[in-house]
CSV table of C-alpha atoms and ligand atoms in Angstrom, one decimal:
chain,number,residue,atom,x,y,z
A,1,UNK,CA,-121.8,71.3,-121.4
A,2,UNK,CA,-118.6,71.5,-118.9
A,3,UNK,CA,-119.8,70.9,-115.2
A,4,UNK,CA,-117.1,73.0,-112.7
A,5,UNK,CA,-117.5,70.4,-110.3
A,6,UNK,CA,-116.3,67.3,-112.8
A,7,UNK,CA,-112.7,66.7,-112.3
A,8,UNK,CA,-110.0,67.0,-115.5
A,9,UNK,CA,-106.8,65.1,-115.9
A,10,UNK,CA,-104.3,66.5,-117.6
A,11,UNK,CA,-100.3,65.0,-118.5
A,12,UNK,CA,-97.6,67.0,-119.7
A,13,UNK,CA,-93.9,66.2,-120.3
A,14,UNK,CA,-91.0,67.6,-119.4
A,15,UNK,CA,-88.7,70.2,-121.8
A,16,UNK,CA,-85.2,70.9,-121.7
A,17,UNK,CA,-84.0,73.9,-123.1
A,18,UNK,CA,-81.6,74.0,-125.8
A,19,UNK,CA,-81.5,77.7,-125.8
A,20,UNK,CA,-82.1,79.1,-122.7
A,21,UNK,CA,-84.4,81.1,-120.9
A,22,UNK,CA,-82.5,82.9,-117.6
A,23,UNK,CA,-83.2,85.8,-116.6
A,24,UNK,CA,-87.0,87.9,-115.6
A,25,UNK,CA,-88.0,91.3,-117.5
A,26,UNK,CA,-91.0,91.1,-115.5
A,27,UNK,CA,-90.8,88.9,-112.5
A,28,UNK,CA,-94.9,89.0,-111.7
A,29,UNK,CA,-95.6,88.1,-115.1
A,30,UNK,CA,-92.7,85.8,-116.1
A,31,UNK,CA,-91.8,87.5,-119.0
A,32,UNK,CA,-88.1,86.4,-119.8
A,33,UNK,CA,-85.3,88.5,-121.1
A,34,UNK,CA,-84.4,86.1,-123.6
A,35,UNK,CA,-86.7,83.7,-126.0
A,36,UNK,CA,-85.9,80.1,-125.7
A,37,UNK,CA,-85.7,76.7,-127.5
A,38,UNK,CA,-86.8,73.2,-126.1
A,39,UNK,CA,-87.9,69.3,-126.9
A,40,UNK,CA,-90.2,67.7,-124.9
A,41,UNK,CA,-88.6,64.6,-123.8
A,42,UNK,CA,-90.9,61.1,-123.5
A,43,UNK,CA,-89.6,60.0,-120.7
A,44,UNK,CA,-90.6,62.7,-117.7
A,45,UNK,CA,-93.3,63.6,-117.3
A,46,UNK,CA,-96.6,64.5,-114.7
A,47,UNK,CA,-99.9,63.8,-114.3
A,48,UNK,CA,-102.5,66.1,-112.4
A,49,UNK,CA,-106.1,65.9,-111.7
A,50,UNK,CA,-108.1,69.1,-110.6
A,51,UNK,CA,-111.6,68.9,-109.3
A,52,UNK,CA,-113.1,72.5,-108.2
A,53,UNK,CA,-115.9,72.3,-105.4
A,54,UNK,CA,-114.4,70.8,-102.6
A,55,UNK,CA,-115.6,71.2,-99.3
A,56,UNK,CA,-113.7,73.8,-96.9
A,57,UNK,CA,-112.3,77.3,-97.6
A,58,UNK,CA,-108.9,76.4,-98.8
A,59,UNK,CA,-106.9,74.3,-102.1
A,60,UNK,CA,-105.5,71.0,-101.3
A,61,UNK,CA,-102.5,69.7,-103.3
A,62,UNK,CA,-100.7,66.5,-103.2
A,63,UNK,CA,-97.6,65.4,-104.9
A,64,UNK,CA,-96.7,62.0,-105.0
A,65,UNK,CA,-99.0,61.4,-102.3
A,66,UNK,CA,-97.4,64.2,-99.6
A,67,UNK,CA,-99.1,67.3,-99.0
A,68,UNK,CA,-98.0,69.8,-101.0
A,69,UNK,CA,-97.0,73.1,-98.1
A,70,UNK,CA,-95.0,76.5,-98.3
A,71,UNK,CA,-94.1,78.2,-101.6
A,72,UNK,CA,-94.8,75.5,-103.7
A,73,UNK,CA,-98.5,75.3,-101.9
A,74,UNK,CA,-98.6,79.3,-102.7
A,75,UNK,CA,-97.2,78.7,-106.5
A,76,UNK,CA,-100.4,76.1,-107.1
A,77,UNK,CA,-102.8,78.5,-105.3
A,78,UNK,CA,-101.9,81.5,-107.7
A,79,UNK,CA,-102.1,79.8,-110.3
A,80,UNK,CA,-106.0,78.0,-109.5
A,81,UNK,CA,-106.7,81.7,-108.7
A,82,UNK,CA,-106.0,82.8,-112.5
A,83,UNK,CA,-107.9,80.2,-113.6
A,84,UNK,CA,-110.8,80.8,-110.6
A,85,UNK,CA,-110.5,84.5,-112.1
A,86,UNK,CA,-110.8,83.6,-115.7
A,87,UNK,CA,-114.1,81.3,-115.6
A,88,UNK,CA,-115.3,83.4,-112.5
A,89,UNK,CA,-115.5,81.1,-109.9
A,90,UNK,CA,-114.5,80.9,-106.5
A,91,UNK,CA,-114.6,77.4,-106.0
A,92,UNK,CA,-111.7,75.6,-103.7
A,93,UNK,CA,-110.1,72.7,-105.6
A,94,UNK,CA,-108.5,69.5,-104.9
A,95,UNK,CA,-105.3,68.8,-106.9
A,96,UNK,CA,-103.6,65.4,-107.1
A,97,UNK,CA,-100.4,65.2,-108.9
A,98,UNK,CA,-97.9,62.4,-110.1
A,99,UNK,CA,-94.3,62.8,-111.1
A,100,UNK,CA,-92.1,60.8,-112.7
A,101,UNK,CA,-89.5,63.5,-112.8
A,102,UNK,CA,-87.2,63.8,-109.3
A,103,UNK,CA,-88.7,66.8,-108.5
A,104,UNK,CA,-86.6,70.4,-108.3
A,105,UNK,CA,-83.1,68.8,-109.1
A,106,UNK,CA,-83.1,70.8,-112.3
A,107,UNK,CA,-85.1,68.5,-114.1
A,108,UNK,CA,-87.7,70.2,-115.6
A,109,UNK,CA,-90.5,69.3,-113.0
A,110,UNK,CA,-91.4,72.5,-112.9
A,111,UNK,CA,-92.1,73.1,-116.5
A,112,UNK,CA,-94.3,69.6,-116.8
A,113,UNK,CA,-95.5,69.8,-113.6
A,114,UNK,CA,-97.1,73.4,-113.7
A,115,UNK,CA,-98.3,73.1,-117.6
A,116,UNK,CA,-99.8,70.0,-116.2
A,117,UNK,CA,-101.7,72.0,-113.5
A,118,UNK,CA,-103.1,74.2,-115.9
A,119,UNK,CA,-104.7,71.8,-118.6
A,120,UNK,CA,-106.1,70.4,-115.9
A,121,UNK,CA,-107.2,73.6,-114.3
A,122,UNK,CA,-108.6,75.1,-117.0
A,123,UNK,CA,-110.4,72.2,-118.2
A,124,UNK,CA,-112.2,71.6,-114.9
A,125,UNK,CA,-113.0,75.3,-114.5
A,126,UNK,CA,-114.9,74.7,-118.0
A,127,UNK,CA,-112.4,77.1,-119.7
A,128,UNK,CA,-111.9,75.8,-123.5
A,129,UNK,CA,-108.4,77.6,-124.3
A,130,UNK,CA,-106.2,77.4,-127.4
A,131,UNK,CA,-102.6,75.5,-126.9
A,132,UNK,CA,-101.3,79.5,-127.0
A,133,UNK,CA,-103.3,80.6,-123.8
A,134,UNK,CA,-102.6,77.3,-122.2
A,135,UNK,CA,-98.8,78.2,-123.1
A,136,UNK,CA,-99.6,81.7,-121.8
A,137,UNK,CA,-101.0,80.2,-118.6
A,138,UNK,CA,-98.4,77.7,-117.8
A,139,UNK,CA,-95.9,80.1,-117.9
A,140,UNK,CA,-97.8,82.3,-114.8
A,141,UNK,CA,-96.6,78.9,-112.8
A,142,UNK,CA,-93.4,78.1,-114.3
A,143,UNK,CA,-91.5,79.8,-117.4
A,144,UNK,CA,-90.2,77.0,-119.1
A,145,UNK,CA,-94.3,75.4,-118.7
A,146,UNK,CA,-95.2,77.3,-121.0
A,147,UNK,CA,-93.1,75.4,-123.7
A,148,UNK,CA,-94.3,71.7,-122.1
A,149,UNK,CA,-97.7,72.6,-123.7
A,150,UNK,CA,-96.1,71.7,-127.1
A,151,UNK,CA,-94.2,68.2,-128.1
A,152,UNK,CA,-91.2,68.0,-129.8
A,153,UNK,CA,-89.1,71.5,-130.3
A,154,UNK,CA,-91.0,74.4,-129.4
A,155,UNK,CA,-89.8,77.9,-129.2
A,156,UNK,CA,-91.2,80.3,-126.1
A,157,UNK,CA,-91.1,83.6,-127.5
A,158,UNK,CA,-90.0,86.6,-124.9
A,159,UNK,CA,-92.8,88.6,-126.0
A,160,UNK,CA,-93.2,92.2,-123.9
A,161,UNK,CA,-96.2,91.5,-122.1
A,162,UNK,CA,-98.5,88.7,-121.2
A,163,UNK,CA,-100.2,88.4,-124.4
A,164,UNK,CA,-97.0,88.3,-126.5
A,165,UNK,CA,-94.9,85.9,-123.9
A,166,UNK,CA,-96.2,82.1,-125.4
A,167,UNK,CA,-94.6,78.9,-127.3
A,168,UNK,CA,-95.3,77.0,-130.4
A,169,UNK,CA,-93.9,74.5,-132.2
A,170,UNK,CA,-91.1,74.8,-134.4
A,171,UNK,CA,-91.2,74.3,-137.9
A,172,UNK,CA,-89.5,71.1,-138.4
A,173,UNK,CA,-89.2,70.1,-142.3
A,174,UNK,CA,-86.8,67.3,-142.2
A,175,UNK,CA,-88.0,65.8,-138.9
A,176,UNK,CA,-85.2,65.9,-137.0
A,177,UNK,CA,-87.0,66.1,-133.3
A,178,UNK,CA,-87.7,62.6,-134.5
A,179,UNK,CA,-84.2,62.0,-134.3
A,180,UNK,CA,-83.0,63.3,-131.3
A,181,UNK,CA,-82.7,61.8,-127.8
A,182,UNK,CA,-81.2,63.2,-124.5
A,183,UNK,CA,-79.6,61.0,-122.0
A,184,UNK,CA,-80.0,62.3,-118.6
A,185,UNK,CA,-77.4,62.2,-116.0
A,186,UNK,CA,-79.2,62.0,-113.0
A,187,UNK,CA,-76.3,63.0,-110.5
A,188,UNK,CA,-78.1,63.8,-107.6
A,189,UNK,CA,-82.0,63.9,-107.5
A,190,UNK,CA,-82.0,65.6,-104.2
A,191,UNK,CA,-83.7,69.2,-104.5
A,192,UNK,CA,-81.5,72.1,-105.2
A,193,UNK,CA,-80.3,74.9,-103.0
A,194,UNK,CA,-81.4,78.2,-104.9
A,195,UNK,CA,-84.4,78.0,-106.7
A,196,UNK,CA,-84.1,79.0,-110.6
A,197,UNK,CA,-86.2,81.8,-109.3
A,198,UNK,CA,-84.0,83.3,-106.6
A,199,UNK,CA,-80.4,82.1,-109.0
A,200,UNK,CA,-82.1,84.2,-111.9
A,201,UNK,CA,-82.8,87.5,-110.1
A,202,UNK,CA,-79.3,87.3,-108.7
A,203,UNK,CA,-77.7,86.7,-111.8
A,204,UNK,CA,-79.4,89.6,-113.6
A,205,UNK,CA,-78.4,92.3,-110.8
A,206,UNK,CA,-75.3,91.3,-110.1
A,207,UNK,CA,-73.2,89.1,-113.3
A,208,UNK,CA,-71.2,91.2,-115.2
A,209,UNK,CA,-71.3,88.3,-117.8
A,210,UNK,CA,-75.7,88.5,-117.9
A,211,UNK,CA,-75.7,91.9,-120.6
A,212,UNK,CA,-73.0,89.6,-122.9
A,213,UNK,CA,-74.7,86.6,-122.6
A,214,UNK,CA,-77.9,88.0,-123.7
A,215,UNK,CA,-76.3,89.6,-126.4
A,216,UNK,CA,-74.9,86.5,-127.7
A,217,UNK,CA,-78.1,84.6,-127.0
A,218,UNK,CA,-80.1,86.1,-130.0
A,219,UNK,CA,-77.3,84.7,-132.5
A,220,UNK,CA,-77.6,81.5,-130.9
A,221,UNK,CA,-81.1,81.1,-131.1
A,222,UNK,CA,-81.3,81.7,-134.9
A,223,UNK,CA,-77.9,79.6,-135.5
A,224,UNK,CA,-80.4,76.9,-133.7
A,225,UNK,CA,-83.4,78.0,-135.6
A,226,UNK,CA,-81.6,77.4,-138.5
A,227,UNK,CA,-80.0,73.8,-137.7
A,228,UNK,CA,-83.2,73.1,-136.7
A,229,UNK,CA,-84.6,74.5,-140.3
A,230,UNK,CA,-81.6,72.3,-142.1
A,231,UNK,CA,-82.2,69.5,-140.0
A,232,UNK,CA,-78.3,70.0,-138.3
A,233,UNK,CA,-77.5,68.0,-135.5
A,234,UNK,CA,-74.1,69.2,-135.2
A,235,UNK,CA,-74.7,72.8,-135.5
A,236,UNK,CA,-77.7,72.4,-133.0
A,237,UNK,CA,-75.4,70.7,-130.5
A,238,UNK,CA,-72.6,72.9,-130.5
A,239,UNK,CA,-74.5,76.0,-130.4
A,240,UNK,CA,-76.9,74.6,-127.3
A,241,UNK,CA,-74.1,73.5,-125.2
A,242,UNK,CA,-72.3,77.1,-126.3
A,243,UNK,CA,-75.5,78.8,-125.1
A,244,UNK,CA,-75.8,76.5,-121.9
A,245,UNK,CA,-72.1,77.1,-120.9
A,246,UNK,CA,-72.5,80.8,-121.2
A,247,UNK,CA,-75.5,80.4,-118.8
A,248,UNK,CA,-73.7,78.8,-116.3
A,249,UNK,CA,-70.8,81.4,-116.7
A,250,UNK,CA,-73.5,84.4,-116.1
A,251,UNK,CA,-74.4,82.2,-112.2
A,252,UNK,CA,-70.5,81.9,-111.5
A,253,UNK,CA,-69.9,85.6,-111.6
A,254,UNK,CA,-73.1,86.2,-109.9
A,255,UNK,CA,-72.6,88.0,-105.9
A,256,UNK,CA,-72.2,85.7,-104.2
A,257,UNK,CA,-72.3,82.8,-107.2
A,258,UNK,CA,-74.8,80.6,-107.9
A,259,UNK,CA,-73.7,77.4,-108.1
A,260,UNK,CA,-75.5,74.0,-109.6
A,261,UNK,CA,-72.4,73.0,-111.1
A,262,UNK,CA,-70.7,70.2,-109.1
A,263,UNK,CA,-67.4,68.2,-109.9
A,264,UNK,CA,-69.0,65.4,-110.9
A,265,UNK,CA,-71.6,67.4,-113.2
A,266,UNK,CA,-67.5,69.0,-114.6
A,267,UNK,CA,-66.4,65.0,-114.7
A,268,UNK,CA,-69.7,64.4,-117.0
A,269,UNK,CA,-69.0,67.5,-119.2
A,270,UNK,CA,-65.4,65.9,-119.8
A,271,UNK,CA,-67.2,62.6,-120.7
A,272,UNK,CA,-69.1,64.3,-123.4
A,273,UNK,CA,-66.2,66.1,-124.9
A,274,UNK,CA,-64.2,63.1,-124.8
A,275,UNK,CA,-67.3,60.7,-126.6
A,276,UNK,CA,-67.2,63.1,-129.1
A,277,UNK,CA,-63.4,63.0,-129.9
A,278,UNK,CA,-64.3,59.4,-130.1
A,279,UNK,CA,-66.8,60.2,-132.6
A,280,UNK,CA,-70.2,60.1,-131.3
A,281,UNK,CA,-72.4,62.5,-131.3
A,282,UNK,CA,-73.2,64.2,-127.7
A,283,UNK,CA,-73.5,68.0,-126.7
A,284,UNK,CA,-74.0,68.9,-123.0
A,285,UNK,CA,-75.8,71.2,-121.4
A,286,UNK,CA,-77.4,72.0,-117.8
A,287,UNK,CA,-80.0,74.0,-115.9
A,288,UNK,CA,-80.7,74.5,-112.6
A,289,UNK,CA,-78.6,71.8,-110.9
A,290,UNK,CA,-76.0,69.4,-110.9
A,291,UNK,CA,-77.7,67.2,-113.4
A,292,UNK,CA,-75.9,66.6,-116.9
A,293,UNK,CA,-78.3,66.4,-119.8
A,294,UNK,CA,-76.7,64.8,-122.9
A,295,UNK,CA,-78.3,65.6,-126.7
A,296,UNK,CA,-78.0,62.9,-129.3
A,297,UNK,CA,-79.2,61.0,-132.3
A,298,UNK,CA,-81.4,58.6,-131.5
A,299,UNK,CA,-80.1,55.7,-133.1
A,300,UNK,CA,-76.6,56.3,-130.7
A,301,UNK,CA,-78.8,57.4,-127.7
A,302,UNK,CA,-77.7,53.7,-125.7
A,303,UNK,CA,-74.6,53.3,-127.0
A,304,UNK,CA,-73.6,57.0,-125.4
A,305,UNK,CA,-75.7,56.2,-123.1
A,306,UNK,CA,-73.7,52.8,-122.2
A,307,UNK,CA,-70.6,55.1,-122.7
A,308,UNK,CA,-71.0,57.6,-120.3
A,309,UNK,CA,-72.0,55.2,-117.2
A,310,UNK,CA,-68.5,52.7,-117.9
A,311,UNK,CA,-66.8,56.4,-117.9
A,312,UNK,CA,-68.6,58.1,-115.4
A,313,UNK,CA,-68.6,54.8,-112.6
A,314,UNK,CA,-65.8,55.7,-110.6
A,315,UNK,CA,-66.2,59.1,-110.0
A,316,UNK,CA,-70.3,59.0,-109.8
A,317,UNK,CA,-71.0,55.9,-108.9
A,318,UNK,CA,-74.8,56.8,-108.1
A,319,UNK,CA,-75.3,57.7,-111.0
A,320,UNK,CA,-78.8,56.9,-112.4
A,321,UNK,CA,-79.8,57.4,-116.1
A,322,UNK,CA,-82.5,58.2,-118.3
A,323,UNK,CA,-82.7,57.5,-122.0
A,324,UNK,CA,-85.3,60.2,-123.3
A,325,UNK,CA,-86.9,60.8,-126.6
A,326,UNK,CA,-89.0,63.4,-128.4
A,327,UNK,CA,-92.2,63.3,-126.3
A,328,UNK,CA,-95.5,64.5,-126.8
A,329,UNK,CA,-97.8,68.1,-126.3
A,330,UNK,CA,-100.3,68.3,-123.3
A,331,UNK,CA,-103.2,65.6,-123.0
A,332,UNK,CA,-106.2,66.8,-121.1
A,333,UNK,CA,-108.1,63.8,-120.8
A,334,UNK,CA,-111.9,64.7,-119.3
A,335,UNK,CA,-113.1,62.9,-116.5
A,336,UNK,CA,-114.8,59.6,-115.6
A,337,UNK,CA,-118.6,61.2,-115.1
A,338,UNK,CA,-119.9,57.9,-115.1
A,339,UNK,CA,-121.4,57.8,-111.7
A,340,UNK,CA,-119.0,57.9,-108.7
A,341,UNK,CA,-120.5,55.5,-105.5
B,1,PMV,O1,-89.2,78.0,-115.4
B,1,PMV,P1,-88.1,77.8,-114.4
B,1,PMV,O2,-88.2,78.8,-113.3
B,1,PMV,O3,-88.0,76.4,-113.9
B,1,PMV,O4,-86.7,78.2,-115.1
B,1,PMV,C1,-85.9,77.2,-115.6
B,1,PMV,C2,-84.8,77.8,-116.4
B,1,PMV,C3,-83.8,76.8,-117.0
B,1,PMV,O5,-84.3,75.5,-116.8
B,1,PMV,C4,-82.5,76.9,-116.3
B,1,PMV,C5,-83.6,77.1,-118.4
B,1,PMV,C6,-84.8,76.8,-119.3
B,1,PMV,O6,-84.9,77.6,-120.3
B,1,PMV,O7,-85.6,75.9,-119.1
């Protein structure tokens, strides 16, 4: 039996995209132009407790401990009220959520945050829904959520409409998400100016460069696919920083451009290059902001890692790092019904 009033936990980690999602075919239902491709990383990740039945006529949300106001209050509410639809409810609900990802500097809080937010949801509501409508509902809150349902690489499929638009796991017969890492550049962990939202819709109606990109995108996704399949590194690398780059070539020729790259984020894309004239391996690529995320093997992970912050000191010397591995799928954990005091 699920009680609606017992609370739900729920932790999912963040996903960088190796293939990108950028761009809305349907903005209400977050259906992408594009399908993607992601791993989970260990190392960022959020942790949200729902309970429905509060007292009062309105949600409550913290983050970190601050009230959560605006549009990210709104973004919560909509997406309680799908799961307040779904279980038919009307319940208020108290959400409490903890991040250990610098939250809107491009670094994925979105995507662990709001797949978070609905295991947690859905759980408390008394919903039991498969890993494909929890993907289905995370995505409502944040595209790229939809993929931190899964561990390791998933794949979020475009889809056409809100049935088809989910992720899954990617086949992975040699194992080689258990061999990657990404070292994260953490450049500034300030929040960023233009929302992935707001850079996305502007890049679509105005980038003469979006209709090539998207073109190309399909070839790098099964180039990927396939690395992935042959367990690749190098031909995983170079096509995801390709496919990144591009991305970041559809925001610059956006009216007026969008513009998360900074020049210390073009300093750390130098870095990169030069490590691997040196020999490691390391592939760039970025989202949306300044940040620098660095793919790897994970047996080099700290030594590029050591690499990057001897090159990068003088030009970012605030620099903070994160070593990340191959993290894990969504973890709903039930409740604590043993009596409360
Ligand atoms: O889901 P959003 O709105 O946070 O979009 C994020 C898009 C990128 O991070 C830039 C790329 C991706 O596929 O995650």
């Amino acid at each position: 039996m699920t009680d609606a009033s017992s609370p739900a936990t729920a932790t999912a980690h963040a996903n960088i995209a190796l293939i990108k999602y950028w761009g809305k075919a349907d903005d209400e239902l977050i259906i992408p132009v594009t399908s993607s491709l992601s791993l989970t990383l260990d190392a960022l990740y959020t942790t949200t407790t729902v309970r429905f039945g509060i007292d009062g006529d309105a949600d409550e949300a913290t983050l970190d401990g601050e009230v959560v106001t605006g549009k990210a209050y709104n973004r919560i509410v909509d997406l309680l009220d799908l799961v307040r639809e779904r279980a038919g409810i009307t319940d208020r609900a108290e959400v409490v959520s903890v991040n250990t990802v610098p939250t809107a500097a491009g670094l994925a809080s979105s995507a662990s945050g709001f797949a978070a937010l609905a295991g947690a949801a859905a759980a408390a509501a008394g919903l039991e829904l498969s890993d494909r409508e929890l993907s289905r509902l995370a995505r409502r809150g944040s595209g790229s959520a939809s993929r931190s349902i899964f561990g390791g690489l998933a794949v979020w499929h475009a889809g056409t409409d809100d049935d088809s638009s989910y992720a899954e796991p990617v086949a992975d017969p040699t194992g080689l998400s258990g061999d990657l890492a990404m070292v994260v550049l953490v450049l500034d962990a300030g929040e960023k100016s233009v929302s992935s939202r707001e850079g996305m819709r502007r890049t679509v109606q105005t980038s003469p460069d979006y209709r090539p990109w998207v073109e190309a995108h399909a070839g790098h996704l099964a180039s990927a696919m396939e690395a992935v399949k042959n367990g690749d590194l190098e031909r995983l690398g170079a096509v995801a920083e390709e496919n990144a780059a591009g991305m970041h070539g559809t925001m610059a020729s956006a009216v007026p451009p969008v513009e998360y790259v900074t020049d210390q984020s073009r300093a750390a894309l130098a870095a990169v290059k030069t490590l691997r004239e040196e020999g490691l391996p390391a592939w760039a690529t970025m989202d949306a902001g300044p940040n620098v995320k660095v793919l790897t093997r994970a047996s080099e992970a700290e030594r590029v890692d050591a690499r990057l912050r001897e090159m990068l000191a003088e030009v970012a010397p605030q620099l903070g790092t994160v070593v990340a591995y191959s993290g894990p799928g969504l973890e709903i954990t039930r409740p604590d019904t043993r009596e409360a005091n």
